[in-house]
CSV table of C-alpha atoms in Angstrom, one decimal:
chain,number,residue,atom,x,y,z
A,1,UNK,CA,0.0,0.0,0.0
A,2,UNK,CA,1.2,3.3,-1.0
A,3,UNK,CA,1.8,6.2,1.9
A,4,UNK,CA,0.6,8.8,-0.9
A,5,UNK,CA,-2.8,7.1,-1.3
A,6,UNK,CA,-3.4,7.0,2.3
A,7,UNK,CA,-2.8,10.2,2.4
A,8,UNK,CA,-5.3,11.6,0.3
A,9,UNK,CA,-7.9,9.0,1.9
A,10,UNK,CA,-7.1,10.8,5.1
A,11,UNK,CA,-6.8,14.3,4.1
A,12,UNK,CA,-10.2,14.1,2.5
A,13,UNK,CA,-11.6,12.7,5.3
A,14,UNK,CA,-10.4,15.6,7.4
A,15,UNK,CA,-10.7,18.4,5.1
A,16,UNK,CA,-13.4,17.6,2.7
A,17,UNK,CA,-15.7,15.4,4.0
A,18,UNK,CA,-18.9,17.1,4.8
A,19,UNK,CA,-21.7,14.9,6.8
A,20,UNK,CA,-24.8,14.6,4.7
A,21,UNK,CA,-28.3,15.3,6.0
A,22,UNK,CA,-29.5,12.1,7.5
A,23,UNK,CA,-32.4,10.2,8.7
A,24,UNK,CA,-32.1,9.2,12.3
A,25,UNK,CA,-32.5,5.5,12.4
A,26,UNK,CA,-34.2,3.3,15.2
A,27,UNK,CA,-31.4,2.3,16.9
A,28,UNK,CA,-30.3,1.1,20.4
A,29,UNK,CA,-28.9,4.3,22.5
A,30,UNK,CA,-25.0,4.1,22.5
A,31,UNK,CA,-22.8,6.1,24.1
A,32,UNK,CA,-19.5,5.4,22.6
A,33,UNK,CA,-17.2,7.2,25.2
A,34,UNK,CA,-18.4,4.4,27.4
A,35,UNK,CA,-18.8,1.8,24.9
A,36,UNK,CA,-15.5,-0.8,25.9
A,37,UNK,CA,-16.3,-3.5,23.3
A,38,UNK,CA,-15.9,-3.1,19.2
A,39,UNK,CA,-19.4,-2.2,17.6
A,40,UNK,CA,-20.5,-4.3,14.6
A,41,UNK,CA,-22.9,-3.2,12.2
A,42,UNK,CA,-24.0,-5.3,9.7
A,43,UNK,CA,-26.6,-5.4,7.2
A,44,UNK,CA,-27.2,-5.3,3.3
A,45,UNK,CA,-25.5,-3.1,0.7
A,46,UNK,CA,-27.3,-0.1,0.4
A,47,UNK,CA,-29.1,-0.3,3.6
A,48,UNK,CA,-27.9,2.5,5.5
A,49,UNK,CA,-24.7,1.0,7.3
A,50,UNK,CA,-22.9,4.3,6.3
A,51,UNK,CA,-25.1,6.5,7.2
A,52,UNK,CA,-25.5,5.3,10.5
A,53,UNK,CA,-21.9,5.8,11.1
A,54,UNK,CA,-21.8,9.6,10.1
A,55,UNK,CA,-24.8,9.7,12.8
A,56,UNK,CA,-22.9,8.0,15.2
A,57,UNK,CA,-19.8,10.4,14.3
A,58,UNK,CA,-22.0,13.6,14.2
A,59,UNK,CA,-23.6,12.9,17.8
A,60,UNK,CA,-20.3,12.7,19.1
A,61,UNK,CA,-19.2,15.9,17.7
A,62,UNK,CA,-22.3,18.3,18.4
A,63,UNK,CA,-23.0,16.3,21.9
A,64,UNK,CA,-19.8,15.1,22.9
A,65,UNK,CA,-17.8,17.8,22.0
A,66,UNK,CA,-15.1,15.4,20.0
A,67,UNK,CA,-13.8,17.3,17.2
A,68,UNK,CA,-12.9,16.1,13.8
A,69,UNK,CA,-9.2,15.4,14.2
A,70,UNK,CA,-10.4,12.5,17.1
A,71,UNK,CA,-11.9,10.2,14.7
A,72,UNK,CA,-10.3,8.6,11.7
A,73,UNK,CA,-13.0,7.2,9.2
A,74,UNK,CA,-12.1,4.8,6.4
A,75,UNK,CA,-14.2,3.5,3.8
A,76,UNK,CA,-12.7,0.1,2.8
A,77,UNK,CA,-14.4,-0.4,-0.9
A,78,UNK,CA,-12.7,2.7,-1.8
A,79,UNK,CA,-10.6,1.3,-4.9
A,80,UNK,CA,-7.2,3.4,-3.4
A,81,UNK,CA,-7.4,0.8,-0.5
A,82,UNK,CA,-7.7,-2.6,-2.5
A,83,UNK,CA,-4.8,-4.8,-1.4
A,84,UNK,CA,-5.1,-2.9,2.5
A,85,UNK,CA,-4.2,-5.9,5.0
A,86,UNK,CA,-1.8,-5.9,8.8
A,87,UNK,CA,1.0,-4.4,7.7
A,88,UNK,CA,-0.4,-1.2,6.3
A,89,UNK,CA,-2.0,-0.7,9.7
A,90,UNK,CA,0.9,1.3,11.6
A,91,UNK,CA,1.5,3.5,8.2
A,92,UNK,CA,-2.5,4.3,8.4
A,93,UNK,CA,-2.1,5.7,12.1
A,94,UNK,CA,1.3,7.7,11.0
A,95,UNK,CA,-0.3,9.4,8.1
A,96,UNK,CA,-3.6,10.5,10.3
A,97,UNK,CA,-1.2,11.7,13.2
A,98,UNK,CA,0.8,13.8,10.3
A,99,UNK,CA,-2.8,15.3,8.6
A,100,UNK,CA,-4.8,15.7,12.1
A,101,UNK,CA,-2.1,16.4,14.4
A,102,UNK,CA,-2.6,13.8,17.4
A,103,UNK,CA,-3.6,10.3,17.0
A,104,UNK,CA,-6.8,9.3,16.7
A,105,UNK,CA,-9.7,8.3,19.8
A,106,UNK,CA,-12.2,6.9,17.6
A,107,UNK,CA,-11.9,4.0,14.7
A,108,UNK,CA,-14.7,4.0,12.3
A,109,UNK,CA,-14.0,1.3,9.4
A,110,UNK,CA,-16.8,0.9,6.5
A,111,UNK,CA,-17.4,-2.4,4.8
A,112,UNK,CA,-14.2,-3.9,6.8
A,113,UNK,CA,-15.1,-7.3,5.5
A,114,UNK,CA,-12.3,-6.1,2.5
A,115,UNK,CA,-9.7,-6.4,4.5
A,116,UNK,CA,-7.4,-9.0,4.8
A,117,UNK,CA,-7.7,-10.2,8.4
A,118,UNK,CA,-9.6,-8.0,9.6
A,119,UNK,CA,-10.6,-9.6,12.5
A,120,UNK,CA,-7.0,-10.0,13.3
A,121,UNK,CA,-6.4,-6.2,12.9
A,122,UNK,CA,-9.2,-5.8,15.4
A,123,UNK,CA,-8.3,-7.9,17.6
A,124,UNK,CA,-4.5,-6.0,18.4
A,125,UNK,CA,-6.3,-2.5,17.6
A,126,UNK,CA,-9.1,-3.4,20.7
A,127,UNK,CA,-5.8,-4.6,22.8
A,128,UNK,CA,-4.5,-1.3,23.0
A,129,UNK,CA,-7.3,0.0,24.9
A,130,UNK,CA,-7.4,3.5,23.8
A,131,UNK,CA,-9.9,3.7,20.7
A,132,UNK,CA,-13.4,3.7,20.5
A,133,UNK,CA,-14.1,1.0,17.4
A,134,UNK,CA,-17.4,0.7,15.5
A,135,UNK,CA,-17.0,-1.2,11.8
A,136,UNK,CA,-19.7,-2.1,8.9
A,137,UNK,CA,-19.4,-4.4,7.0
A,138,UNK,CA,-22.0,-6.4,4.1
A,139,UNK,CA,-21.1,-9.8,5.1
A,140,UNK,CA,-23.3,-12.0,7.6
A,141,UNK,CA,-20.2,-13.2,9.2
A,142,UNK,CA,-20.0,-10.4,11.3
A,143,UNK,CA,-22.6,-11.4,12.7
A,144,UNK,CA,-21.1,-15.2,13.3
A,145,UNK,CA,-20.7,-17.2,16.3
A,146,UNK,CA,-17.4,-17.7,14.9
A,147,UNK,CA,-16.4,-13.9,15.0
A,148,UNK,CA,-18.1,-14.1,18.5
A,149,UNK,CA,-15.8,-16.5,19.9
A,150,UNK,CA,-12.9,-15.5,18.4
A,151,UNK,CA,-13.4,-12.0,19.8
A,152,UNK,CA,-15.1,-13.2,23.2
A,153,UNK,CA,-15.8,-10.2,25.1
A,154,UNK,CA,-14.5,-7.6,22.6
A,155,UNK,CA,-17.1,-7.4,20.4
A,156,UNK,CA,-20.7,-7.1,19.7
A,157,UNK,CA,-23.1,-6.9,16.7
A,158,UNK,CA,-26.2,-4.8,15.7
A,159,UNK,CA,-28.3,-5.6,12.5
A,160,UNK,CA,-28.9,-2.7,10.1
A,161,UNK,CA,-31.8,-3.1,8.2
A,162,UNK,CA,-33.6,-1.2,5.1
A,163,UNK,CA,-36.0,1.0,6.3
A,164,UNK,CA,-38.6,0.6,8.8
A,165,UNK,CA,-42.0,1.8,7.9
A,166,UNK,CA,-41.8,4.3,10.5
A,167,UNK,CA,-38.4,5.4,9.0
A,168,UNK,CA,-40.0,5.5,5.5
A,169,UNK,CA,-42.1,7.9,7.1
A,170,UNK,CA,-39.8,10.3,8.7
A,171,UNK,CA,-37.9,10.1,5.2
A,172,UNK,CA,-41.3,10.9,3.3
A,173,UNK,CA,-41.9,13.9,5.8
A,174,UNK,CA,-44.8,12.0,6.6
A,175,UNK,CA,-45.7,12.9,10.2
A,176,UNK,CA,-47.2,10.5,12.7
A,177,UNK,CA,-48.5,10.2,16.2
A,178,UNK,CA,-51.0,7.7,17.1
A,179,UNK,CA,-53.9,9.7,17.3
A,180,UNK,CA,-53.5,9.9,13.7
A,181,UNK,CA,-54.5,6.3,13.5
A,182,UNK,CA,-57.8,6.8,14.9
A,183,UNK,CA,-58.6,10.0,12.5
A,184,UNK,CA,-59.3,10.5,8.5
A,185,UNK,CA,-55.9,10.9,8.0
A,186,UNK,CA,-55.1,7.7,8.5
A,187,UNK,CA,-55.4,7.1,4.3
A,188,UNK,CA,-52.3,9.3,4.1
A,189,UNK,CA,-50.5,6.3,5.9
A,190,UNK,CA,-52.5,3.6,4.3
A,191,UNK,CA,-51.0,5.3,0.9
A,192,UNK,CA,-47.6,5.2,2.4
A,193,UNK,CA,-47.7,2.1,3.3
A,194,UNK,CA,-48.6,0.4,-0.3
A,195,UNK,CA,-45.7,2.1,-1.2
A,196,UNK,CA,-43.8,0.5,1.6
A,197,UNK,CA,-44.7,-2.7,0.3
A,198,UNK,CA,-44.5,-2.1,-3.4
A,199,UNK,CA,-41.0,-0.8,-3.2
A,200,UNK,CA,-39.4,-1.8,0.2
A,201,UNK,CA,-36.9,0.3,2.3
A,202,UNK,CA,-33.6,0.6,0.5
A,203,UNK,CA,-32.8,4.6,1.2
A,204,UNK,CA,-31.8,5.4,-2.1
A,205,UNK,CA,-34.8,3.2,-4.2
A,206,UNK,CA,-37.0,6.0,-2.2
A,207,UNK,CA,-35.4,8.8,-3.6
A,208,UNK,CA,-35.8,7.9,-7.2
A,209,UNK,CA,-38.8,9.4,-9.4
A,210,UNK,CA,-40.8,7.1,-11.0
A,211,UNK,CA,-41.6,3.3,-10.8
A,212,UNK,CA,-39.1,2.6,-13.6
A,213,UNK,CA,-36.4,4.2,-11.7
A,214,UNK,CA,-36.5,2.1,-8.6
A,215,UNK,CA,-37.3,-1.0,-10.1
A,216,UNK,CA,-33.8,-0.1,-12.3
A,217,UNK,CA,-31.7,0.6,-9.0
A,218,UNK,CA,-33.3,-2.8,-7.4
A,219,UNK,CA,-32.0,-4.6,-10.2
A,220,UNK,CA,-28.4,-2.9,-9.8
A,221,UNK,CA,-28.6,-4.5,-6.1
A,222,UNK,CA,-29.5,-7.4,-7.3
A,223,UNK,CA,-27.0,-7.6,-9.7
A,224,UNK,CA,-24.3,-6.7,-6.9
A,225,UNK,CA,-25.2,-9.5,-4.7
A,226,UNK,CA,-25.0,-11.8,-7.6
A,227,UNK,CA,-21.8,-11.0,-9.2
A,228,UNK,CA,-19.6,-9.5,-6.4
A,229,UNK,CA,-21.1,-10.9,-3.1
A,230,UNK,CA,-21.3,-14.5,-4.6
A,231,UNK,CA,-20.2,-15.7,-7.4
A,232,UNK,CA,-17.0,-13.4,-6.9
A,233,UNK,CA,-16.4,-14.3,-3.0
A,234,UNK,CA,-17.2,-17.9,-3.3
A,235,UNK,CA,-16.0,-18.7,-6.4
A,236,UNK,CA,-18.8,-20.1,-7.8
A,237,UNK,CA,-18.6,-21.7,-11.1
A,238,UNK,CA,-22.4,-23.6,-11.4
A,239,UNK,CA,-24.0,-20.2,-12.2
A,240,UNK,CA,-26.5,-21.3,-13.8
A,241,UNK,CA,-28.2,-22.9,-10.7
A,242,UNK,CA,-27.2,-19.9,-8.4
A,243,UNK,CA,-29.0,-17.8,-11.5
A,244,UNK,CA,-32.0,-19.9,-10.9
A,245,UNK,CA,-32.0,-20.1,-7.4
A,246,UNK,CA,-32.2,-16.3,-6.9
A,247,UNK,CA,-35.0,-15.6,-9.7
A,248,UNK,CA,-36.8,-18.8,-7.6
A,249,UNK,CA,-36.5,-17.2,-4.9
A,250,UNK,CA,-37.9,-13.5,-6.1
A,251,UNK,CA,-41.5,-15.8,-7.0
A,252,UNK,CA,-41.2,-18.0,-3.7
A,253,UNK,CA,-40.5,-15.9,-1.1
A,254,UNK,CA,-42.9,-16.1,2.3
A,255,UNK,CA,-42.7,-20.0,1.7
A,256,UNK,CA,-41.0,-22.8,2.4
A,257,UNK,CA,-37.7,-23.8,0.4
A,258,UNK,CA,-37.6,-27.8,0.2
A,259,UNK,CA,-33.1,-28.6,-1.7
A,260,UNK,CA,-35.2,-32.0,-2.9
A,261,UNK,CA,-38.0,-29.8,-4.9
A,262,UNK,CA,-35.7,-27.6,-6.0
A,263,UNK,CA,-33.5,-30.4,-7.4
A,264,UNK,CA,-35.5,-31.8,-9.4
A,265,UNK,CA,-36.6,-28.3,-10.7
A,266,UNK,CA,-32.9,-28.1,-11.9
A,267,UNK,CA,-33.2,-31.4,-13.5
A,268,UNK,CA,-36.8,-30.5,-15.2
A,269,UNK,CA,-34.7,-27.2,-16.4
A,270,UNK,CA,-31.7,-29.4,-17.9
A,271,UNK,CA,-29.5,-28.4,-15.2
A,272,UNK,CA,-27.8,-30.5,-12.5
A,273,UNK,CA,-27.1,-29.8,-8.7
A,274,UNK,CA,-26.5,-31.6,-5.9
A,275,UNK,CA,-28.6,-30.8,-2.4
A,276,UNK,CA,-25.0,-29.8,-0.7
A,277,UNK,CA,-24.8,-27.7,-3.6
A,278,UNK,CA,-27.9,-26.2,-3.4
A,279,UNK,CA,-28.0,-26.1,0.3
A,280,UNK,CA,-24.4,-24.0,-0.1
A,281,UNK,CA,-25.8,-21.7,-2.1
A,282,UNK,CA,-28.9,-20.8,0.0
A,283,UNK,CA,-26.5,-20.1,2.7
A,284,UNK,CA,-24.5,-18.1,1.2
A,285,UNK,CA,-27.3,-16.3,0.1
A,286,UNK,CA,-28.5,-15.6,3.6
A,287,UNK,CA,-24.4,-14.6,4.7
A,288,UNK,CA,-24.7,-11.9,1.6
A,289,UNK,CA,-27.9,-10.4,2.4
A,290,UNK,CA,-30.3,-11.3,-0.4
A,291,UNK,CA,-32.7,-13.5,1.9
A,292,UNK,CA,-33.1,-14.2,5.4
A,293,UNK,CA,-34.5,-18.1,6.9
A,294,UNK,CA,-36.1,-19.4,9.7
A,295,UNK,CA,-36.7,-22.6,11.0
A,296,UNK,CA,-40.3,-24.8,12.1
A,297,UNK,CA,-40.7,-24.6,15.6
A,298,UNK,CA,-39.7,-27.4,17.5
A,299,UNK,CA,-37.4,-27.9,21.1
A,300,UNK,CA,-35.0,-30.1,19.5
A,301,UNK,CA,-32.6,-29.0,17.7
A,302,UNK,CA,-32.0,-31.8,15.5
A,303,UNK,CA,-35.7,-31.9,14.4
A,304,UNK,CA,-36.0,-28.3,13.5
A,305,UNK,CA,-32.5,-28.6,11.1
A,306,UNK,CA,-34.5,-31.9,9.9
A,307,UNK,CA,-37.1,-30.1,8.3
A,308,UNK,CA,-37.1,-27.5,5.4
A,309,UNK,CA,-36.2,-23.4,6.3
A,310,UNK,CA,-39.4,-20.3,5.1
A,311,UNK,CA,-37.2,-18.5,3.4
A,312,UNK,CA,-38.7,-14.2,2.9
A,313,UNK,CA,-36.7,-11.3,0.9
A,314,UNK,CA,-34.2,-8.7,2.7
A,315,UNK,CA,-36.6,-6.4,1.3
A,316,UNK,CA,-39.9,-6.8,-0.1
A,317,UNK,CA,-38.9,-4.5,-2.6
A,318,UNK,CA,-37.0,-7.1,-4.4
A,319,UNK,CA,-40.6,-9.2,-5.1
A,320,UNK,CA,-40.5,-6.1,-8.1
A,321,UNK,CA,-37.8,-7.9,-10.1
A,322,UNK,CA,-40.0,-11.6,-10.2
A,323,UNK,CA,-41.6,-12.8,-13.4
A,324,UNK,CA,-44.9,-13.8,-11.5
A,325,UNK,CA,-48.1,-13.2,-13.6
A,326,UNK,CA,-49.7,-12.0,-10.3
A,327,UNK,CA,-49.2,-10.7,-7.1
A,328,UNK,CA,-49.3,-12.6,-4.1
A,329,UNK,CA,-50.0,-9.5,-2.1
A,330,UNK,CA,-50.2,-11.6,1.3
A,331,UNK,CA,-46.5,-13.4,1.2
A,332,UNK,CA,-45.6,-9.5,0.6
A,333,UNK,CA,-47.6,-8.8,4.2
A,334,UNK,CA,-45.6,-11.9,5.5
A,335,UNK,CA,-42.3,-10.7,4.5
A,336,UNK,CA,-42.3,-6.7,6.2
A,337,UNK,CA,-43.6,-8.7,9.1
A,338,UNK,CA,-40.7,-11.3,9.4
A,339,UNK,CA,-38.4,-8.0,8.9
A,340,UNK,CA,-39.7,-6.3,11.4
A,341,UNK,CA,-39.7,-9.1,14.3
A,342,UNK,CA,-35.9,-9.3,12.9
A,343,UNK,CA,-35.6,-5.7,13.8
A,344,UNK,CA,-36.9,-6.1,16.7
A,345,UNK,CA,-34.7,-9.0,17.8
A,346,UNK,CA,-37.8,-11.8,18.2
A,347,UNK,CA,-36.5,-15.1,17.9
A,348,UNK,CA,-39.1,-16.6,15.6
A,349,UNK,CA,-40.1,-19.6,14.2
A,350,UNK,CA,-43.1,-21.0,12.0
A,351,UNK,CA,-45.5,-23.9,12.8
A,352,UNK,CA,-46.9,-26.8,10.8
A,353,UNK,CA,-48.3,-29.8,11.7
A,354,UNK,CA,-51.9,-30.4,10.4
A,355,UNK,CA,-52.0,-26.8,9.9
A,356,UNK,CA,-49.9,-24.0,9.4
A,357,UNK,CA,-49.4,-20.7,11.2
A,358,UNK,CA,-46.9,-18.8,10.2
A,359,UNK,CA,-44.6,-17.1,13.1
A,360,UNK,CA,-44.2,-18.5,16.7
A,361,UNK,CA,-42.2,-15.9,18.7
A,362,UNK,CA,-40.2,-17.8,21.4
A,363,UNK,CA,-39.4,-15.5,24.8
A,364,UNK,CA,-36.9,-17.7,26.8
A,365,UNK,CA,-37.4,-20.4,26.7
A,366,UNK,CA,-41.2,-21.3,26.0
A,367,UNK,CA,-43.3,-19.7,23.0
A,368,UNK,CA,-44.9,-16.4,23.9
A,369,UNK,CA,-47.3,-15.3,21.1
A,370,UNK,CA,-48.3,-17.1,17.5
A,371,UNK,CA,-49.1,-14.5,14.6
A,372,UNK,CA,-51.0,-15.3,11.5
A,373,UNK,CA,-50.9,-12.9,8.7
A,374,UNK,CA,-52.9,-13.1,5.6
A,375,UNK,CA,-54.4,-10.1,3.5
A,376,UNK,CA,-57.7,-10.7,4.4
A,377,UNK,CA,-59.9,-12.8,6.5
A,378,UNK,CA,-62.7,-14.1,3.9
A,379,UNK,CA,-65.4,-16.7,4.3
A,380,UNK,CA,-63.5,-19.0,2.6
A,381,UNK,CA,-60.0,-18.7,4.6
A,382,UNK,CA,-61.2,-17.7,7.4
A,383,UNK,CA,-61.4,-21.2,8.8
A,384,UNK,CA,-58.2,-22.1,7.4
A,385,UNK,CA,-56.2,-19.5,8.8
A,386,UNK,CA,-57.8,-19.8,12.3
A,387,UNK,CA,-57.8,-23.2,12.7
A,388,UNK,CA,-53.9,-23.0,11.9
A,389,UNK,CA,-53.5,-20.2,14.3
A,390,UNK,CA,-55.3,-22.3,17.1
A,391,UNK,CA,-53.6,-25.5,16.9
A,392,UNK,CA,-50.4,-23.4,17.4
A,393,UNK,CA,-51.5,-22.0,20.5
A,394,UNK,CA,-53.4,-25.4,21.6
A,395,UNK,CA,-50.0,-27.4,20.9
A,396,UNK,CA,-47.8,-25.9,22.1
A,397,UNK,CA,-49.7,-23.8,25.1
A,398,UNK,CA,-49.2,-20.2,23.8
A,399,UNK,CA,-51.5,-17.8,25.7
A,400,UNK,CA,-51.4,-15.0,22.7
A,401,UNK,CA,-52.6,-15.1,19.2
A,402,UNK,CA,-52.8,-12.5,16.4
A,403,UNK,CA,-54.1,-12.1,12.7
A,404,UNK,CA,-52.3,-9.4,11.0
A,405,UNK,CA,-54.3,-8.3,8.0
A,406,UNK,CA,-53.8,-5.4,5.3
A,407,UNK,CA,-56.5,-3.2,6.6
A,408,UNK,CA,-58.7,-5.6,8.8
A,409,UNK,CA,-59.5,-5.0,12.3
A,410,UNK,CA,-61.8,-6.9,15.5
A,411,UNK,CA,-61.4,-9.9,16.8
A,412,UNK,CA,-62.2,-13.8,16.3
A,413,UNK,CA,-63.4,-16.5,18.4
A,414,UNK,CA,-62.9,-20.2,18.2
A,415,UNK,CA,-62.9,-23.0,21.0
A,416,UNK,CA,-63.7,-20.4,23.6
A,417,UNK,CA,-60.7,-18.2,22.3
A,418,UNK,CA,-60.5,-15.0,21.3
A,419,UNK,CA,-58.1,-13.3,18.9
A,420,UNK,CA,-57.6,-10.0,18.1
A,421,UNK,CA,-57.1,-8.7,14.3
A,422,UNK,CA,-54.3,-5.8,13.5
A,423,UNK,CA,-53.7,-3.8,10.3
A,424,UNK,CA,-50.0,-4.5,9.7
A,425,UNK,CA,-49.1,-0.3,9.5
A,426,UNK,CA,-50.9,-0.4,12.4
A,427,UNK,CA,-48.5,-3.1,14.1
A,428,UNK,CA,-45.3,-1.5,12.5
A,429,UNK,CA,-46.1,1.7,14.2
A,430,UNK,CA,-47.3,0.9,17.7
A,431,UNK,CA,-45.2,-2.0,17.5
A,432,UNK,CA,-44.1,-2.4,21.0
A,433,UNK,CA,-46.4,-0.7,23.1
A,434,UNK,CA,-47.7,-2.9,25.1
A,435,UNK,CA,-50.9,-1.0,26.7
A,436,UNK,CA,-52.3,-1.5,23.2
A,437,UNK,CA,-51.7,-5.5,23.6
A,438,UNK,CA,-48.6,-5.1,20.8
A,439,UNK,CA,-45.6,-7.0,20.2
């Protein structure tokens, strides 16, 4: 690595680099002059990773009084830094002691996962015990037990996510409180909210004009993940199958993924791929991003990695780029709502036995609440849905069930039970408060 390159990383870092206006995002408090442990923010490209760093960097300067010269910041896909690894390390902290004039307090390192041992570098950089260090990075294996272990009680992890709904708000100027809900202005959010689920979360998709436009940048995404967070990383050389996994997946979401079906889909296609192969790929799908999985409930767990994963969309967004005739407008409900329980840290599960309901959320260690979502209860799903709902609760003695619906609100009674029915924007924003019996 060349000293003169780092040099004008640095220097426009210190003398250029102006903070853009941002979007607060729903984040855990931190106060990083007290925070003792490296901060690890993961989370899909495009989701806001960097941006949350210039808001971590901007509170400590306006409300911690840390000036500009404390805090190196380096992005690490900046092409000036390919080939960065250990050794350059010492020559990155000489040339930001030269430009700023002291050494630094606070480490801020974007998409880190470029670096050559990186958790290495970490590791002796935490040792010191005189920086602050939060990193990004695209890659689920920050978020690893591996990582974990390796840096035992040195590290931990938050999840950055495309926008909430309530964050698609704020970033639409839309304001809310919740006595909005209960007035005529609640079809402004109803509005907002198609749009939510019509074109997802991604920061910059919102910003584009037109349905055309968006759809375009999506594809770019999706085009990223494929090439460079894939096929590049892994070395991948069977991409046709990875080609027809992903635009499976864009139709399939919200549903279960069975490696035997989807063999012999190959083989109907005149393609060949073996169920480690296939089972590979979907994981490092999930490690890049593009989809997240969850397993059926069970207390062993042996059973639950015997049975097939549901397998939803980082963003229901993505649904755009399928080549589905129509809709499925309820696997689209599904998805935001299996986003936002991620967001919200619920460890969650789905049910089937003789029916099917689709989340159970487990506190400790016993389930705590089942949800059912579906667009709409109708006299001809009603039953369905219900009945799957109830033997969830019945088996597995769950004293809280929900329906989450488009735009569908009271309650339901069956075997002497009582559920109550939600809107899903009405869940995403009161999500939480518990007075108004929400998650």
């Amino acid at each position: 690595m060349k000293r003169d390159q780092l040099l004008q990383v640095i220097a426009e870092w210190l003398r250029e680099m102006v903070i853009p206006p941002l979007i607060p995002r729903e984040m855990p408090p931190l106060d990083l002059e007290k925070q003792r442990t490296i901060l690890a923010v993961a989370g899909p490209r495009r989701a806001g990773k960097t941006y949350y760093l210039y808001q971590l960097i901007q509170s400590l300067m306006e409300t911690k009084g840390v000036s500009k010269e404390e805090i190196l910041f380096v992005d690490f896909e900046d092409y000036r830094l390919t080939g960065f690894g250990p050794s350059d390390v010492d020559v990155l902290f000489t040339v930001f002691e030269q430009l700023a004039g002291r050494h630094p307090r606070f480490l801020f390192f974007d998409e880190i996962q470029h670096i050559s041992e990186w958790n290495r570098i970490l590791r002796t950089l935490h040792n010191r015990r005189r920086y602050g260090i939060v990193i990004s990075g695209s890659n689920s294996s920050l978020l690893s037990h591996e990582i974990a272990t390796e840096l035992r009680g040195r590290y931990e992890d938050v999840l950055m996510l495309p926008f909430s709904f309530r964050e698609f708000l704020q970033f639409h100027h839309i304001p809310f409180d919740k006595a909005k809900i209960y007035t005529s202005q609640r079809g402004q959010l109803i509005r907002a909210f198609d749009n939510y689920l019509q074109f997802g979360g991604f920061p910059e998709t919102l910003s584009r004009e037109g349905n055309q436009e968006k759809r375009k940048l999506l594809q770019t995404y999706y085009r990223t993940v494929f090439y460079k967070d894939i096929l590049e990383r892994y070395h991948i050389k069977a991409r046709p199958i990875l080609d027809q996994m992903m635009s499976s997946l864009l139709e399939s979401y919200s549903t279960t993924f069975s490696i035997s079906m989807f063999e012999k889909q190959l083989k109907t296609a005149g393609l060949t791929g073996s169920k480690r192969t296939i089972s590979n790929y979907l994981q490092y799908l999930e490690e890049a991003f593009f989809l997240i999985t969850i397993e059926k409930f069970a207390y062993s767990q042996r059973k639950r990695m015997m049975n097939p994963k549901k397998v939803y969309l980082i963003d229901p967004g993505f649904a755009l780029l399928g080549e589905a005739f129509t809709e499925n407008r309820g696997h689209l409900l599904e998805n935001v709502v299996v986003l936002e329980l991620l967001r919200r840290q619920r460890r969650m599960f789905y049910f089937k036995e003789h029916q099917e309901c689709d989340f159970i959320i487990q506190e400790g260690r016993r389930p705590s609440t089942a949800l059912q979502v579906c667009w709409e209860l109708t006299p001809r799903n009603e039953q369905r849905e219900l009945k799957g709902l109830f033997e969830a609760m019945r088996r597995h003695k769950i004293p809280e069930g929900k329906v989450l619906t488009y735009d569908q609100e009271g309650s339901r009674t069956i075997n002497s039970k009582e559920v109550s029915l939600i809107p899903v924007w009405k869940w995403l924003l009161l999500h939480g408060d518990e007075r108004n019996g929400f998650l």
